[in-house]
Amino acid sequence: MRVYVPLTLSGLAEAYKTGELGAGPDGAVVAYAVTPALREWYLSEDIEELEYAALSRAALASLRLLAADPGAVRRRVVVAVDVPDGAASVDPDRGLDPAALGEVRVAGPVRLAKAAAVHVDATGAEADVAAAAGALEAADGGDDDAQFIVDGAEDHELLWFATQEIPNLVG
């Protein structure tokens, strides 16, 4: 099963140093995947479209990490990782929450060596991503102007990088 783990560049650097994607206090890694709720929400049977939707949800989660870390480089980071089918589970309390569509928990630790690719914003997206991180709280509160700014970050496609390129990304 392919899961998409949201990070920041500093989080990716830490994962590169330790060889593992950071797990939360409960020992699980929060990621995004094609879940039944995401399938229902997206109304598609095309697996590539569904995986792109999961990647997009992870990119939004990365933006939330950036909003919480003012010192982080303003580029969203998502690591695509292949895990065993039973390793990812949906939190039953959050499964139907629209904010948690596609969210899964992967029993950690997750080895960076299992990563298939890394998706990162281009440096040209930093201004829009910074603005979006700053507007996120207001957008969550229903501010349409702030939501427009957040959507501006989503206009930037994440670039694909092979895992061998991680040292260049974090160096």
mmCIF file of C-alpha atoms in Angstrom:
data_model
loop_
_atom_site.group_PDB
_atom_site.id
_atom_site.type_symbol
_atom_site.label_atom_id
_atom_site.label_comp_id
_atom_site.label_asym_id
_atom_site.label_seq_id
_atom_site.Cartn_x
_atom_site.Cartn_y
_atom_site.Cartn_z
ATOM 1 C CA MET A 1 0.000 0.000 0.000
ATOM 2 C CA ARG A 2 1.311 3.437 -0.888
ATOM 3 C CA VAL A 3 1.049 6.085 1.819
ATOM 4 C CA TYR A 4 2.019 9.750 1.688
ATOM 5 C CA VAL A 5 3.787 11.159 4.745
ATOM 6 C CA PRO A 6 3.695 14.948 5.213
ATOM 7 C CA LEU A 7 6.926 16.574 6.370
ATOM 8 C CA THR A 8 8.941 19.773 6.214
ATOM 9 C CA LEU A 9 12.464 20.003 4.805
ATOM 10 C CA SER A 10 13.853 19.941 8.354
ATOM 11 C CA GLY A 11 11.720 16.852 9.056
ATOM 12 C CA LEU A 12 13.109 15.233 5.905
ATOM 13 C CA ALA A 13 16.651 16.099 7.029
ATOM 14 C CA GLU A 14 15.978 14.438 10.387
ATOM 15 C CA ALA A 15 14.540 11.359 8.652
ATOM 16 C CA TYR A 16 17.607 11.213 6.417
ATOM 17 C CA LYS A 17 19.888 11.428 9.465
ATOM 18 C CA THR A 18 18.042 8.754 11.482
ATOM 19 C CA GLY A 19 16.842 6.588 8.596
ATOM 20 C CA GLU A 20 13.260 6.719 9.907
ATOM 21 C CA LEU A 21 10.208 8.875 9.393
ATOM 22 C CA GLY A 22 9.305 10.385 12.746
ATOM 23 C CA ALA A 23 6.546 8.713 14.673
ATOM 24 C CA GLY A 24 4.172 10.562 16.955
ATOM 25 C CA PRO A 25 3.836 10.072 20.707
ATOM 26 C CA ASP A 26 1.765 6.929 20.127
ATOM 27 C CA GLY A 27 4.501 5.399 17.952
ATOM 28 C CA ALA A 28 2.518 5.814 14.730
ATOM 29 C CA VAL A 29 3.331 7.841 11.640
ATOM 30 C CA VAL A 30 0.461 9.974 10.320
ATOM 31 C CA ALA A 31 0.122 9.596 6.562
ATOM 32 C CA TYR A 32 -2.482 9.795 3.801
ATOM 33 C CA ALA A 33 -3.665 7.011 1.528
ATOM 34 C CA VAL A 34 -6.552 5.899 -0.634
ATOM 35 C CA THR A 35 -9.128 5.065 2.036
ATOM 36 C CA PRO A 36 -12.806 4.157 1.607
ATOM 37 C CA ALA A 37 -13.799 7.654 2.789
ATOM 38 C CA LEU A 38 -11.427 9.270 0.257
ATOM 39 C CA ARG A 39 -12.861 7.081 -2.524
ATOM 40 C CA GLU A 40 -16.383 8.111 -1.580
ATOM 41 C CA TRP A 41 -15.473 11.789 -1.339
ATOM 42 C CA TYR A 42 -13.528 11.851 -4.621
ATOM 43 C CA LEU A 43 -16.050 9.770 -6.588
ATOM 44 C CA SER A 44 -13.497 8.098 -8.813
ATOM 45 C CA GLU A 45 -12.339 4.572 -9.453
ATOM 46 C CA ASP A 46 -9.134 5.701 -11.197
ATOM 47 C CA ILE A 47 -6.362 4.699 -8.777
ATOM 48 C CA GLU A 48 -3.964 7.324 -10.132
ATOM 49 C CA GLU A 49 -6.508 10.086 -9.493
ATOM 50 C CA LEU A 50 -7.182 8.722 -6.022
ATOM 51 C CA GLU A 51 -3.476 8.550 -5.193
ATOM 52 C CA TYR A 52 -3.081 12.135 -6.419
ATOM 53 C CA ALA A 53 -5.933 13.127 -4.082
ATOM 54 C CA ALA A 54 -4.147 11.392 -1.169
ATOM 55 C CA LEU A 55 -0.902 13.172 -2.125
ATOM 56 C CA SER A 56 -2.780 16.485 -2.163
ATOM 57 C CA ARG A 57 -4.201 15.795 1.300
ATOM 58 C CA ALA A 58 -0.658 15.088 2.533
ATOM 59 C CA ALA A 59 0.547 18.352 0.945
ATOM 60 C CA LEU A 60 -2.125 20.213 2.929
ATOM 61 C CA ALA A 61 -0.960 18.436 6.091
ATOM 62 C CA SER A 62 2.604 19.512 5.267
ATOM 63 C CA LEU A 63 1.333 23.087 4.991
ATOM 64 C CA ARG A 64 -0.120 22.692 8.494
ATOM 65 C CA LEU A 65 3.299 21.551 9.745
ATOM 66 C CA LEU A 66 4.834 24.662 8.172
ATOM 67 C CA ALA A 67 2.218 26.890 9.814
ATOM 68 C CA ALA A 68 3.204 25.412 13.188
ATOM 69 C CA ASP A 69 6.941 25.932 12.551
ATOM 70 C CA PRO A 70 7.684 29.544 11.578
ATOM 71 C CA GLY A 71 11.395 28.795 11.157
ATOM 72 C CA ALA A 72 10.918 26.019 8.579
ATOM 73 C CA VAL A 73 11.739 26.598 4.920
ATOM 74 C CA ARG A 74 8.437 27.371 3.200
ATOM 75 C CA ARG A 75 8.311 24.322 0.919
ATOM 76 C CA ARG A 76 5.823 21.487 1.368
ATOM 77 C CA VAL A 77 7.336 17.999 1.527
ATOM 78 C CA VAL A 78 5.587 14.646 1.080
ATOM 79 C CA VAL A 79 7.333 11.278 1.168
ATOM 80 C CA ALA A 80 5.669 8.428 -0.744
ATOM 81 C CA VAL A 81 6.275 5.156 1.088
ATOM 82 C CA ASP A 82 5.210 1.612 0.344
ATOM 83 C CA VAL A 83 4.076 -0.228 3.473
ATOM 84 C CA PRO A 84 2.530 -3.687 3.951
ATOM 85 C CA ASP A 85 -1.233 -3.687 3.337
ATOM 86 C CA GLY A 86 -2.179 -4.156 6.984
ATOM 87 C CA ALA A 87 0.290 -1.586 8.336
ATOM 88 C CA ALA A 88 -1.940 1.462 7.765
ATOM 89 C CA SER A 89 -5.188 1.926 9.634
ATOM 90 C CA VAL A 90 -7.891 4.580 9.707
ATOM 91 C CA ASP A 91 -8.729 6.112 13.077
ATOM 92 C CA PRO A 92 -12.418 5.197 13.530
ATOM 93 C CA ASP A 93 -13.028 8.428 15.456
ATOM 94 C CA ARG A 94 -11.689 10.535 12.561
ATOM 95 C CA GLY A 95 -12.637 8.380 9.573
ATOM 96 C CA LEU A 96 -15.672 10.451 8.599
ATOM 97 C CA ASP A 97 -14.227 13.838 9.578
ATOM 98 C CA PRO A 98 -13.861 15.857 6.342
ATOM 99 C CA ALA A 99 -10.593 17.310 7.656
ATOM 100 C CA ALA A 100 -9.183 13.775 8.018
ATOM 101 C CA LEU A 101 -10.110 12.367 4.595
ATOM 102 C CA GLY A 102 -7.453 9.871 3.601
ATOM 103 C CA GLU A 103 -5.657 10.094 6.934
ATOM 104 C CA VAL A 104 -4.121 6.846 8.160
ATOM 105 C CA ARG A 105 -1.788 5.840 10.932
ATOM 106 C CA VAL A 106 1.132 3.577 10.149
ATOM 107 C CA ALA A 107 2.616 1.597 13.005
ATOM 108 C CA GLY A 108 6.083 3.081 13.328
ATOM 109 C CA PRO A 109 8.866 3.297 12.843
ATOM 110 C CA VAL A 110 8.762 3.651 9.077
ATOM 111 C CA ARG A 111 12.150 3.237 7.439
ATOM 112 C CA LEU A 112 13.100 5.945 4.956
ATOM 113 C CA ALA A 113 14.628 3.137 2.863
ATOM 114 C CA LYS A 114 11.035 2.064 2.056
ATOM 115 C CA ALA A 115 10.345 5.423 0.390
ATOM 116 C CA ALA A 116 9.466 5.306 -3.286
ATOM 117 C CA ALA A 117 9.862 9.041 -3.924
ATOM 118 C CA VAL A 118 9.861 12.480 -2.363
ATOM 119 C CA HIS A 119 7.593 15.301 -3.525
ATOM 120 C CA VAL A 120 8.720 18.871 -2.753
ATOM 121 C CA ASP A 121 7.687 22.374 -3.779
ATOM 122 C CA ALA A 122 9.980 24.215 -6.170
ATOM 123 C CA THR A 123 11.831 27.167 -4.657
ATOM 124 C CA GLY A 124 9.590 29.429 -6.761
ATOM 125 C CA ALA A 125 6.590 28.349 -4.677
ATOM 126 C CA GLU A 126 8.033 29.551 -1.363
ATOM 127 C CA ALA A 127 6.286 32.959 -1.341
ATOM 128 C CA ASP A 128 2.863 31.427 -2.043
ATOM 129 C CA VAL A 129 3.448 28.614 0.468
ATOM 130 C CA ALA A 130 4.536 31.141 3.112
ATOM 131 C CA ALA A 131 1.401 33.204 2.495
ATOM 132 C CA ALA A 132 -0.757 30.070 2.646
ATOM 133 C CA ALA A 133 0.821 28.941 5.924
ATOM 134 C CA GLY A 134 0.091 32.373 7.359
ATOM 135 C CA ALA A 135 -3.521 32.321 6.149
ATOM 136 C CA LEU A 136 -4.330 28.747 7.167
ATOM 137 C CA GLU A 137 -5.841 29.513 10.565
ATOM 138 C CA ALA A 138 -8.156 32.177 9.119
ATOM 139 C CA ALA A 139 -9.114 29.849 6.248
ATOM 140 C CA ASP A 140 -9.991 27.132 8.759
ATOM 141 C CA GLY A 141 -12.224 29.695 10.459
ATOM 142 C CA GLY A 142 -14.203 30.256 7.262
ATOM 143 C CA ASP A 143 -12.461 33.343 5.856
ATOM 144 C CA ASP A 144 -12.938 33.111 2.067
ATOM 145 C CA ASP A 145 -10.077 35.504 1.301
ATOM 146 C CA ALA A 146 -7.720 33.423 3.420
ATOM 147 C CA GLN A 147 -8.952 30.251 1.699
ATOM 148 C CA PHE A 148 -8.111 31.851 -1.650
ATOM 149 C CA ILE A 149 -4.544 32.383 -0.400
ATOM 150 C CA VAL A 150 -4.314 28.763 0.822
ATOM 151 C CA ASP A 151 -5.605 27.580 -2.559
ATOM 152 C CA GLY A 152 -2.797 29.588 -4.166
ATOM 153 C CA ALA A 153 -0.248 27.194 -2.672
ATOM 154 C CA GLU A 154 -2.200 24.265 -4.072
ATOM 155 C CA ASP A 155 -1.762 25.751 -7.541
ATOM 156 C CA HIS A 156 1.899 24.713 -7.304
ATOM 157 C CA GLU A 157 2.546 21.107 -8.261
ATOM 158 C CA LEU A 158 4.963 19.265 -6.022
ATOM 159 C CA LEU A 159 8.075 18.168 -7.881
ATOM 160 C CA TRP A 160 9.054 14.488 -7.909
ATOM 161 C CA PHE A 161 12.473 13.484 -6.590
ATOM 162 C CA ALA A 162 14.090 10.064 -6.389
ATOM 163 C CA THR A 163 15.146 9.016 -2.907
ATOM 164 C CA GLN A 164 18.795 9.264 -4.014
ATOM 165 C CA GLU A 165 18.252 13.016 -4.317
ATOM 166 C CA ILE A 166 17.345 13.498 -0.630
ATOM 167 C CA PRO A 167 20.895 14.586 0.339
ATOM 168 C CA ASN A 168 20.698 17.412 -2.225
ATOM 169 C CA LEU A 169 17.253 18.457 -0.961
ATOM 170 C CA VAL A 170 18.291 18.679 2.681
ATOM 171 C CA GLY A 171 21.919 19.781 2.160
#
